[in-house]
C-alpha positions as a Markdown table, in Angstrom:
| # | Residue | x | y | z |
|---|---|---|---|---|
| 1 | Met | -2.6 | -19.0 | 23.4 |
| 2 | Lys | 0.8 | -19.7 | 24.7 |
| 3 | Ala | 0.2 | -17.6 | 27.8 |
| 4 | Trp | -2.9 | -19.6 | 28.5 |
| 5 | Leu | -1.0 | -22.8 | 28.1 |
| 6 | Ala | 1.5 | -21.5 | 30.7 |
| 7 | Val | -1.3 | -20.9 | 33.2 |
| 8 | Val | -2.7 | -24.4 | 32.6 |
| 9 | Ala | 0.8 | -25.9 | 32.9 |
| 10 | Leu | 1.5 | -24.1 | 36.2 |
| 11 | Thr | -1.9 | -25.1 | 37.5 |
| 12 | Val | -1.4 | -28.8 | 36.7 |
| 13 | Val | 2.2 | -29.1 | 38.0 |
| 14 | Pro | 1.2 | -29.4 | 41.7 |
| 15 | Leu | -1.4 | -32.1 | 40.8 |
| 16 | Val | 1.2 | -34.1 | 38.8 |
| 17 | Gly | 3.5 | -34.2 | 41.8 |
| 18 | Cys | 1.4 | -37.0 | 43.1 |
| 19 | Gly | 2.2 | -39.1 | 40.0 |
| 20 | Ser | 5.4 | -40.4 | 38.6 |
| 21 | Ser | 8.6 | -38.3 | 38.4 |
| 22 | Arg | 8.5 | -38.6 | 34.5 |
| 23 | Glu | 5.2 | -36.8 | 34.4 |
| 24 | Leu | 6.4 | -34.2 | 36.8 |
| 25 | Asn | 9.5 | -33.6 | 34.7 |
| 26 | Lys | 7.4 | -33.3 | 31.6 |
| 27 | Ala | 5.1 | -30.9 | 33.3 |
| 28 | Arg | 8.1 | -28.8 | 34.5 |
| 29 | Ile | 9.6 | -28.7 | 31.0 |
| 30 | Ala | 6.2 | -27.7 | 29.5 |
| 31 | Ala | 5.9 | -24.9 | 32.2 |
| 32 | Asn | 9.4 | -23.7 | 31.5 |
| 33 | Thr | 8.8 | -23.7 | 27.8 |
| 34 | Ala | 5.6 | -21.8 | 28.2 |
| 35 | Lys | 7.3 | -19.3 | 30.5 |
| 36 | Lys | 10.1 | -18.7 | 28.0 |
| 37 | Asp | 7.5 | -18.2 | 25.2 |
| 38 | Ala | 5.6 | -15.7 | 27.3 |
| 39 | Asp | 8.8 | -13.8 | 28.0 |
| 40 | Thr | 9.7 | -13.8 | 24.3 |
| 41 | Leu | 6.2 | -12.5 | 23.4 |
| 42 | Arg | 6.4 | -9.7 | 26.1 |
| 43 | Ala | 9.8 | -8.6 | 24.7 |
| 44 | Glu | 8.5 | -8.6 | 21.2 |
| 45 | Asn | 5.4 | -6.7 | 22.3 |
| 46 | Asn | 7.5 | -4.0 | 24.0 |
| 47 | Ala | 9.7 | -3.7 | 20.8 |
| 48 | Leu | 6.5 | -3.2 | 18.7 |
| 49 | Lys | 5.1 | -0.6 | 21.1 |
| 50 | Ala | 8.4 | 1.3 | 20.8 |
| 51 | Lys | 8.2 | 1.2 | 17.0 |
| 52 | Val | 4.6 | 2.3 | 17.1 |
| 53 | Ser | 5.5 | 5.3 | 19.3 |
| 54 | Glu | 8.3 | 6.2 | 16.9 |
| 55 | Leu | 6.0 | 6.0 | 13.9 |
| 56 | Glu | 3.3 | 8.1 | 15.6 |
| 57 | Leu | 5.9 | 10.9 | 16.3 |
| 58 | Glu | 7.0 | 10.7 | 12.7 |
| 59 | Leu | 3.4 | 10.9 | 11.5 |
| 60 | Thr | 2.7 | 13.9 | 13.7 |
| 61 | Ala | 5.8 | 15.7 | 12.3 |
| 62 | Val | 4.8 | 14.9 | 8.7 |
| 63 | Thr | 1.2 | 16.0 | 9.3 |
| 64 | Lys | 2.3 | 19.3 | 10.8 |
| 65 | Glu | 4.6 | 19.9 | 7.8 |
| 66 | Arg | 1.8 | 19.1 | 5.4 |
| 67 | Asp | -0.5 | 21.5 | 7.1 |
| 68 | Glu | 2.1 | 24.3 | 7.1 |
| 69 | Leu | 2.7 | 23.8 | 3.3 |
| 70 | Lys | -1.0 | 23.7 | 2.6 |
| 71 | Ala | -1.5 | 27.0 | 4.5 |
| 72 | Ala | 1.4 | 28.6 | 2.6 |
| 73 | Ala | 0.0 | 27.4 | -0.7 |
| 74 | Glu | -3.5 | 28.9 | 0.1 |
| 75 | Gln | -2.1 | 32.4 | 0.8 |
| 76 | Pro | -2.5 | 34.8 | -2.1 |
| 77 | Ala | 0.7 | 35.5 | -4.0 |
| 78 | Pro | 2.2 | 39.0 | -3.5 |
| 79 | Ala | 1.5 | 41.4 | -6.4 |
| 80 | Ala | 4.4 | 42.0 | -8.8 |
| 81 | Val | 6.2 | 45.3 | -8.2 |
| 82 | Pro | 7.7 | 46.9 | -11.2 |
| 83 | Ala | 11.5 | 47.5 | -11.0 |
| 84 | Ser | 12.5 | 51.1 | -10.8 |
| 85 | Gly | 15.2 | 52.5 | -13.0 |
| 86 | Lys | 15.8 | 53.2 | -16.7 |
| 87 | Lys | 14.4 | 51.0 | -19.4 |
| 88 | Arg | 17.0 | 49.3 | -21.6 |
| 89 | Ser | 17.0 | 49.9 | -25.2 |
| 90 | Gly | 17.1 | 47.1 | -27.7 |
| 91 | Lys | 20.5 | 48.4 | -29.0 |
| 92 | Arg | 23.9 | 47.5 | -27.5 |
């Protein structure tokens, strides 16, 4: 919405130049405000895109770890091998 307002303000500024200097100054102020708002929104958008990329990488790592653990859990357990050697007697 604010970007649209900037476009309208920048379009109207040349037309206002024919009117009083107060109107021209008001239009310039509005255009500058809209331009600053658009720059702020672009910076915030870029920061959010970076955060999304970071979270996607983290999600990929967690998904891979989950799949590895799932595969390890599905493998059959190795059979128990009896220990070799003498049996202990109950006496000490």
